[in-house]
Amino acid sequence: MKFAKTVGLMALLACGVAHAAAPTEADVANAEETVSKVRAAARFLHDKGSSAYADFNQKDGKWVWKDSYVFVYDCRKDRMIAHPMRPDLVGKPILQITDNAGKYIFKELCKAGNESRGGWVEYSWPKPGAGRLSRKISYATTADVSFATGIQVSAGIYDEGIPLPELAKVLERMSDPSKYPAM
C-alpha cells in the first residue's frame, strides 16, 4: 500500500513538473498582440523620434513581453538600430543575415514592412531561453521617424504550426485601427 501511494505521488509530481515546464498560452505571444505591439512601437517612434531607440534595447523594458520582443532596424542604411536580446547586432549590417535555409531574413522583412499594412516573414531564429532554432514568423511595418527613412519595426511569434495564410487573415482583420488599438 505504501509503495502504491509513493508511486502515485511520484506520478502526480512528474505531471506537475511536466506541466510547469510546458509553456502556457499566457506565456506565448500571439499574432494579434504582436501586430498591436509593433504598431504601438511605430507610433512611439513617430512621437519620440530617434531618442526612443534606446528604449528598444532594454531586455526588461516594455517592448519585451511573454516570449517576444520588438526590434528596430534601418533598411536603407543596412543596420540594426535596437535589439533587446541581441545587443551584439546593434549597429551592425543586417541585409546579409540568413537563416539556416539561406533565407535573407532582413531583406524579406524590409520588403514585407514596405507593404501598406506591413507583412509577415517566416524564418528560423533562436527562441529566447530555448537554446535552439525555432520557426519564427515576424510582423514588420515601417516607422515614420523624423529625419530618417527606411526605419522598420518588427516582432515575432514562435509557432511551429500556424500557416502564413492564417496570419494574413489576422492582419486583414486588424487593418481597422479603431477595432484594434495599440497596446
PDB file of C-alpha atoms in Angstrom:
ATOM      1  CA  MET A   1       0.000   0.000   0.000  1.00  0.00           C
ATOM      2  CA  LYS A   2       2.793   2.372   0.948  1.00  0.00           C
ATOM      3  CA  PHE A   3       4.542   1.578  -2.349  1.00  0.00           C
ATOM      4  CA  ALA A   4       1.374   2.378  -4.348  1.00  0.00           C
ATOM      5  CA  LYS A   5       0.997   5.721  -2.566  1.00  0.00           C
ATOM      6  CA  THR A   6       4.645   6.580  -3.270  1.00  0.00           C
ATOM      7  CA  VAL A   7       4.304   5.678  -6.960  1.00  0.00           C
ATOM      8  CA  GLY A   8       1.055   7.649  -7.201  1.00  0.00           C
ATOM      9  CA  LEU A   9       2.650  10.680  -5.527  1.00  0.00           C
ATOM     10  CA  MET A  10       5.642  10.460  -7.848  1.00  0.00           C
ATOM     11  CA  ALA A  11       3.330  10.315 -10.866  1.00  0.00           C
ATOM     12  CA  LEU A  12       1.488  13.425  -9.682  1.00  0.00           C
ATOM     13  CA  LEU A  13       4.762  15.248  -9.136  1.00  0.00           C
ATOM     14  CA  ALA A  14       6.008  14.220 -12.582  1.00  0.00           C
ATOM     15  CA  CYS A  15       2.809  15.531 -14.169  1.00  0.00           C
ATOM     16  CA  GLY A  16       3.168  18.778 -12.266  1.00  0.00           C
ATOM     17  CA  VAL A  17       6.781  19.223 -13.376  1.00  0.00           C
ATOM     18  CA  ALA A  18       5.895  18.427 -16.988  1.00  0.00           C
ATOM     19  CA  HIS A  19       3.007  20.874 -16.822  1.00  0.00           C
ATOM     20  CA  ALA A  20       5.185  23.584 -15.276  1.00  0.00           C
ATOM     21  CA  ALA A  21       7.831  23.149 -17.978  1.00  0.00           C
ATOM     22  CA  ALA A  22       5.387  23.407 -20.874  1.00  0.00           C
ATOM     23  CA  PRO A  23       4.617  26.996 -21.890  1.00  0.00           C
ATOM     24  CA  THR A  24       1.025  28.033 -21.428  1.00  0.00           C
ATOM     25  CA  GLU A  25      -0.997  30.342 -23.631  1.00  0.00           C
ATOM     26  CA  ALA A  26      -0.281  33.106 -21.116  1.00  0.00           C
ATOM     27  CA  ASP A  27       3.474  32.690 -21.782  1.00  0.00           C
ATOM     28  CA  VAL A  28       3.333  32.718 -25.582  1.00  0.00           C
ATOM     29  CA  ALA A  29       2.831  35.797 -27.752  1.00  0.00           C
ATOM     30  CA  ASN A  30       0.057  35.553 -30.326  1.00  0.00           C
ATOM     31  CA  ALA A  31      -0.346  37.185 -33.720  1.00  0.00           C
ATOM     32  CA  GLU A  32      -2.843  39.850 -32.641  1.00  0.00           C
ATOM     33  CA  GLU A  33      -0.803  41.162 -29.749  1.00  0.00           C
ATOM     34  CA  THR A  34       2.359  41.064 -31.866  1.00  0.00           C
ATOM     35  CA  VAL A  35       0.767  43.262 -34.542  1.00  0.00           C
ATOM     36  CA  SER A  36      -0.611  45.603 -31.856  1.00  0.00           C
ATOM     37  CA  LYS A  37       2.762  45.848 -30.117  1.00  0.00           C
ATOM     38  CA  VAL A  38       4.629  46.553 -33.379  1.00  0.00           C
ATOM     39  CA  ARG A  39       2.128  49.232 -34.382  1.00  0.00           C
ATOM     40  CA  ALA A  40       2.395  50.794 -30.904  1.00  0.00           C
ATOM     41  CA  ALA A  41       6.181  50.780 -31.255  1.00  0.00           C
ATOM     42  CA  ALA A  42       5.950  52.507 -34.654  1.00  0.00           C
ATOM     43  CA  ARG A  43       3.713  55.201 -33.129  1.00  0.00           C
ATOM     44  CA  PHE A  44       6.082  55.555 -30.177  1.00  0.00           C
ATOM     45  CA  LEU A  45       8.991  56.117 -32.583  1.00  0.00           C
ATOM     46  CA  HIS A  46       6.937  58.604 -34.574  1.00  0.00           C
ATOM     47  CA  ASP A  47       6.120  60.561 -31.410  1.00  0.00           C
ATOM     48  CA  LYS A  48       9.549  60.375 -29.714  1.00  0.00           C
ATOM     49  CA  GLY A  49      11.873  60.249 -32.718  1.00  0.00           C
ATOM     50  CA  SER A  50      15.324  58.715 -32.712  1.00  0.00           C
ATOM     51  CA  SER A  51      15.747  59.424 -28.986  1.00  0.00           C
ATOM     52  CA  ALA A  52      13.388  56.472 -28.403  1.00  0.00           C
ATOM     53  CA  TYR A  53      15.725  53.891 -29.941  1.00  0.00           C
ATOM     54  CA  ALA A  54      17.377  53.183 -26.576  1.00  0.00           C
ATOM     55  CA  ASP A  55      14.022  52.058 -25.121  1.00  0.00           C
ATOM     56  CA  PHE A  56      14.013  49.088 -27.504  1.00  0.00           C
ATOM     57  CA  ASN A  57      17.396  47.815 -26.265  1.00  0.00           C
ATOM     58  CA  GLN A  58      16.145  47.130 -22.746  1.00  0.00           C
ATOM     59  CA  LYS A  59      15.800  43.418 -22.084  1.00  0.00           C
ATOM     60  CA  ASP A  60      13.383  44.126 -19.219  1.00  0.00           C
ATOM     61  CA  GLY A  61      11.586  47.025 -20.933  1.00  0.00           C
ATOM     62  CA  LYS A  62       8.021  47.396 -22.115  1.00  0.00           C
ATOM     63  CA  TRP A  63       8.877  46.204 -25.643  1.00  0.00           C
ATOM     64  CA  VAL A  64       9.726  42.705 -24.374  1.00  0.00           C
ATOM     65  CA  TRP A  65       6.760  40.553 -23.386  1.00  0.00           C
ATOM     66  CA  LYS A  66       5.988  36.856 -22.992  1.00  0.00           C
ATOM     67  CA  ASP A  67       8.319  35.082 -25.443  1.00  0.00           C
ATOM     68  CA  SER A  68       8.579  38.004 -27.888  1.00  0.00           C
ATOM     69  CA  TYR A  69      10.219  41.383 -28.292  1.00  0.00           C
ATOM     70  CA  VAL A  70      10.269  44.364 -30.647  1.00  0.00           C
ATOM     71  CA  PHE A  71      13.397  45.109 -32.676  1.00  0.00           C
ATOM     72  CA  VAL A  72      14.139  48.165 -34.815  1.00  0.00           C
ATOM     73  CA  TYR A  73      16.296  48.324 -37.945  1.00  0.00           C
ATOM     74  CA  ASP A  74      17.145  50.627 -40.833  1.00  0.00           C
ATOM     75  CA  CYS A  75      16.623  49.044 -44.240  1.00  0.00           C
ATOM     76  CA  ARG A  76      18.130  51.982 -46.146  1.00  0.00           C
ATOM     77  CA  LYS A  77      21.330  52.142 -44.086  1.00  0.00           C
ATOM     78  CA  ASP A  78      21.530  48.349 -43.647  1.00  0.00           C
ATOM     79  CA  ARG A  79      21.913  48.293 -39.873  1.00  0.00           C
ATOM     80  CA  MET A  80      20.295  47.096 -36.683  1.00  0.00           C
ATOM     81  CA  ILE A  81      19.176  50.027 -34.552  1.00  0.00           C
ATOM     82  CA  ALA A  82      17.853  48.240 -31.468  1.00  0.00           C
ATOM     83  CA  HIS A  83      17.519  44.641 -30.333  1.00  0.00           C
ATOM     84  CA  PRO A  84      16.851  43.767 -26.687  1.00  0.00           C
ATOM     85  CA  MET A  85      18.005  40.137 -26.923  1.00  0.00           C
ATOM     86  CA  ARG A  86      20.949  40.517 -29.295  1.00  0.00           C
ATOM     87  CA  PRO A  87      22.861  43.689 -28.387  1.00  0.00           C
ATOM     88  CA  ASP A  88      25.754  42.318 -30.446  1.00  0.00           C
ATOM     89  CA  LEU A  89      23.702  43.066 -33.603  1.00  0.00           C
ATOM     90  CA  VAL A  90      23.111  46.766 -32.803  1.00  0.00           C
ATOM     91  CA  GLY A  91      24.949  48.992 -35.261  1.00  0.00           C
ATOM     92  CA  LYS A  92      25.851  46.040 -37.479  1.00  0.00           C
ATOM     93  CA  PRO A  93      24.852  45.371 -41.116  1.00  0.00           C
ATOM     94  CA  ILE A  94      21.742  43.193 -41.364  1.00  0.00           C
ATOM     95  CA  LEU A  95      20.798  42.663 -45.003  1.00  0.00           C
ATOM     96  CA  GLN A  96      23.274  39.795 -45.447  1.00  0.00           C
ATOM     97  CA  ILE A  97      21.934  37.837 -42.420  1.00  0.00           C
ATOM     98  CA  THR A  98      20.462  34.483 -43.447  1.00  0.00           C
ATOM     99  CA  ASP A  99      18.798  31.671 -41.554  1.00  0.00           C
ATOM    100  CA  ASN A 100      19.937  28.035 -41.869  1.00  0.00           C
ATOM    101  CA  ALA A 101      17.897  27.605 -45.052  1.00  0.00           C
ATOM    102  CA  GLY A 102      19.691  30.531 -46.721  1.00  0.00           C
ATOM    103  CA  LYS A 103      16.746  32.960 -46.481  1.00  0.00           C
ATOM    104  CA  TYR A 104      17.846  36.597 -46.294  1.00  0.00           C
ATOM    105  CA  ILE A 105      15.845  37.480 -43.203  1.00  0.00           C
ATOM    106  CA  PHE A 106      16.128  41.261 -43.239  1.00  0.00           C
ATOM    107  CA  LYS A 107      15.774  41.622 -46.994  1.00  0.00           C
ATOM    108  CA  GLU A 108      12.436  39.829 -46.610  1.00  0.00           C
ATOM    109  CA  LEU A 109      11.469  41.864 -43.520  1.00  0.00           C
ATOM    110  CA  CYS A 110      12.275  45.126 -45.330  1.00  0.00           C
ATOM    111  CA  LYS A 111      10.142  44.062 -48.282  1.00  0.00           C
ATOM    112  CA  ALA A 112       7.216  42.963 -46.065  1.00  0.00           C
ATOM    113  CA  GLY A 113       7.431  46.102 -43.928  1.00  0.00           C
ATOM    114  CA  ASN A 114       7.021  48.282 -47.004  1.00  0.00           C
ATOM    115  CA  GLU A 115       3.611  46.787 -47.766  1.00  0.00           C
ATOM    116  CA  SER A 116       0.717  49.151 -46.985  1.00  0.00           C
ATOM    117  CA  ARG A 117      -0.269  47.180 -43.847  1.00  0.00           C
ATOM    118  CA  GLY A 118       3.099  45.622 -43.208  1.00  0.00           C
ATOM    119  CA  GLY A 119       3.609  41.898 -43.568  1.00  0.00           C
ATOM    120  CA  TRP A 120       4.752  38.583 -42.134  1.00  0.00           C
ATOM    121  CA  VAL A 121       8.053  36.789 -42.776  1.00  0.00           C
ATOM    122  CA  GLU A 122       8.839  33.214 -41.749  1.00  0.00           C
ATOM    123  CA  TYR A 123      12.394  32.142 -40.861  1.00  0.00           C
ATOM    124  CA  SER A 124      14.468  30.205 -38.315  1.00  0.00           C
ATOM    125  CA  TRP A 125      15.733  32.104 -35.258  1.00  0.00           C
ATOM    126  CA  PRO A 126      16.715  31.189 -31.700  1.00  0.00           C
ATOM    127  CA  LYS A 127      13.789  31.439 -29.288  1.00  0.00           C
ATOM    128  CA  PRO A 128      14.779  33.312 -26.110  1.00  0.00           C
ATOM    129  CA  GLY A 129      15.790  30.822 -23.451  1.00  0.00           C
ATOM    130  CA  ALA A 130      15.361  27.784 -25.715  1.00  0.00           C
ATOM    131  CA  GLY A 131      18.946  27.388 -26.899  1.00  0.00           C
ATOM    132  CA  ARG A 132      17.886  26.082 -30.311  1.00  0.00           C
ATOM    133  CA  LEU A 133      16.481  27.383 -33.576  1.00  0.00           C
ATOM    134  CA  SER A 134      12.723  27.662 -33.866  1.00  0.00           C
ATOM    135  CA  ARG A 135      10.277  28.663 -36.561  1.00  0.00           C
ATOM    136  CA  LYS A 136       9.690  32.371 -36.109  1.00  0.00           C
ATOM    137  CA  ILE A 137       7.165  34.454 -38.020  1.00  0.00           C
ATOM    138  CA  SER A 138       7.749  38.180 -37.640  1.00  0.00           C
ATOM    139  CA  TYR A 139       5.422  41.032 -38.443  1.00  0.00           C
ATOM    140  CA  ALA A 140       7.203  44.054 -39.956  1.00  0.00           C
ATOM    141  CA  THR A 141       5.995  47.592 -40.601  1.00  0.00           C
ATOM    142  CA  THR A 142       7.520  50.955 -41.409  1.00  0.00           C
ATOM    143  CA  ALA A 143       8.040  53.531 -38.681  1.00  0.00           C
ATOM    144  CA  ASP A 144       7.722  57.192 -39.612  1.00  0.00           C
ATOM    145  CA  VAL A 145      10.650  58.779 -37.750  1.00  0.00           C
ATOM    146  CA  SER A 146      11.575  62.422 -38.347  1.00  0.00           C
ATOM    147  CA  PHE A 147      14.673  62.934 -40.493  1.00  0.00           C
ATOM    148  CA  ALA A 148      15.023  59.205 -41.164  1.00  0.00           C
ATOM    149  CA  THR A 149      13.737  56.936 -43.892  1.00  0.00           C
ATOM    150  CA  GLY A 150      13.872  53.170 -44.054  1.00  0.00           C
ATOM    151  CA  ILE A 151      13.196  52.584 -40.357  1.00  0.00           C
ATOM    152  CA  GLN A 152      11.164  49.465 -39.639  1.00  0.00           C
ATOM    153  CA  VAL A 153       9.836  47.786 -36.529  1.00  0.00           C
ATOM    154  CA  SER A 154       9.249  44.057 -36.081  1.00  0.00           C
ATOM    155  CA  ALA A 155       8.327  41.424 -33.527  1.00  0.00           C
ATOM    156  CA  GLY A 156       7.584  37.772 -33.974  1.00  0.00           C
ATOM    157  CA  ILE A 157       5.828  34.712 -32.742  1.00  0.00           C
ATOM    158  CA  TYR A 158       7.383  31.299 -32.326  1.00  0.00           C
ATOM    159  CA  ASP A 159       4.884  28.823 -33.716  1.00  0.00           C
ATOM    160  CA  GLU A 160       5.633  25.566 -35.472  1.00  0.00           C
ATOM    161  CA  GLY A 161       2.171  25.115 -36.943  1.00  0.00           C
ATOM    162  CA  ILE A 162       0.345  28.337 -37.793  1.00  0.00           C
ATOM    163  CA  PRO A 163       0.117  28.742 -41.592  1.00  0.00           C
ATOM    164  CA  LEU A 164       1.094  32.057 -43.201  1.00  0.00           C
ATOM    165  CA  PRO A 165      -2.333  32.476 -44.863  1.00  0.00           C
ATOM    166  CA  GLU A 166      -3.907  32.435 -41.387  1.00  0.00           C
ATOM    167  CA  LEU A 167      -1.551  35.246 -40.316  1.00  0.00           C
ATOM    168  CA  ALA A 168      -2.532  37.202 -43.431  1.00  0.00           C
ATOM    169  CA  LYS A 169      -6.165  36.893 -42.318  1.00  0.00           C
ATOM    170  CA  VAL A 170      -5.245  38.212 -38.858  1.00  0.00           C
ATOM    171  CA  LEU A 171      -3.571  41.196 -40.484  1.00  0.00           C
ATOM    172  CA  GLU A 172      -6.616  41.786 -42.670  1.00  0.00           C
ATOM    173  CA  ARG A 173      -8.951  41.720 -39.635  1.00  0.00           C
ATOM    174  CA  MET A 174      -6.666  44.095 -37.784  1.00  0.00           C
ATOM    175  CA  SER A 175      -6.428  46.591 -40.621  1.00  0.00           C
ATOM    176  CA  ASP A 176      -9.085  48.764 -38.973  1.00  0.00           C
ATOM    177  CA  PRO A 177      -7.166  50.545 -36.159  1.00  0.00           C
ATOM    178  CA  SER A 178     -10.398  51.639 -34.460  1.00  0.00           C
ATOM    179  CA  LYS A 179     -11.198  47.967 -33.786  1.00  0.00           C
ATOM    180  CA  TYR A 180      -7.653  47.025 -32.789  1.00  0.00           C
ATOM    181  CA  PRO A 181      -5.972  49.904 -30.929  1.00  0.00           C
ATOM    182  CA  ALA A 182      -2.318  49.664 -29.960  1.00  0.00           C
ATOM    183  CA  MET A 183      -1.410  48.096 -26.649  1.00  0.00           C
TER     184      MET A 183
END
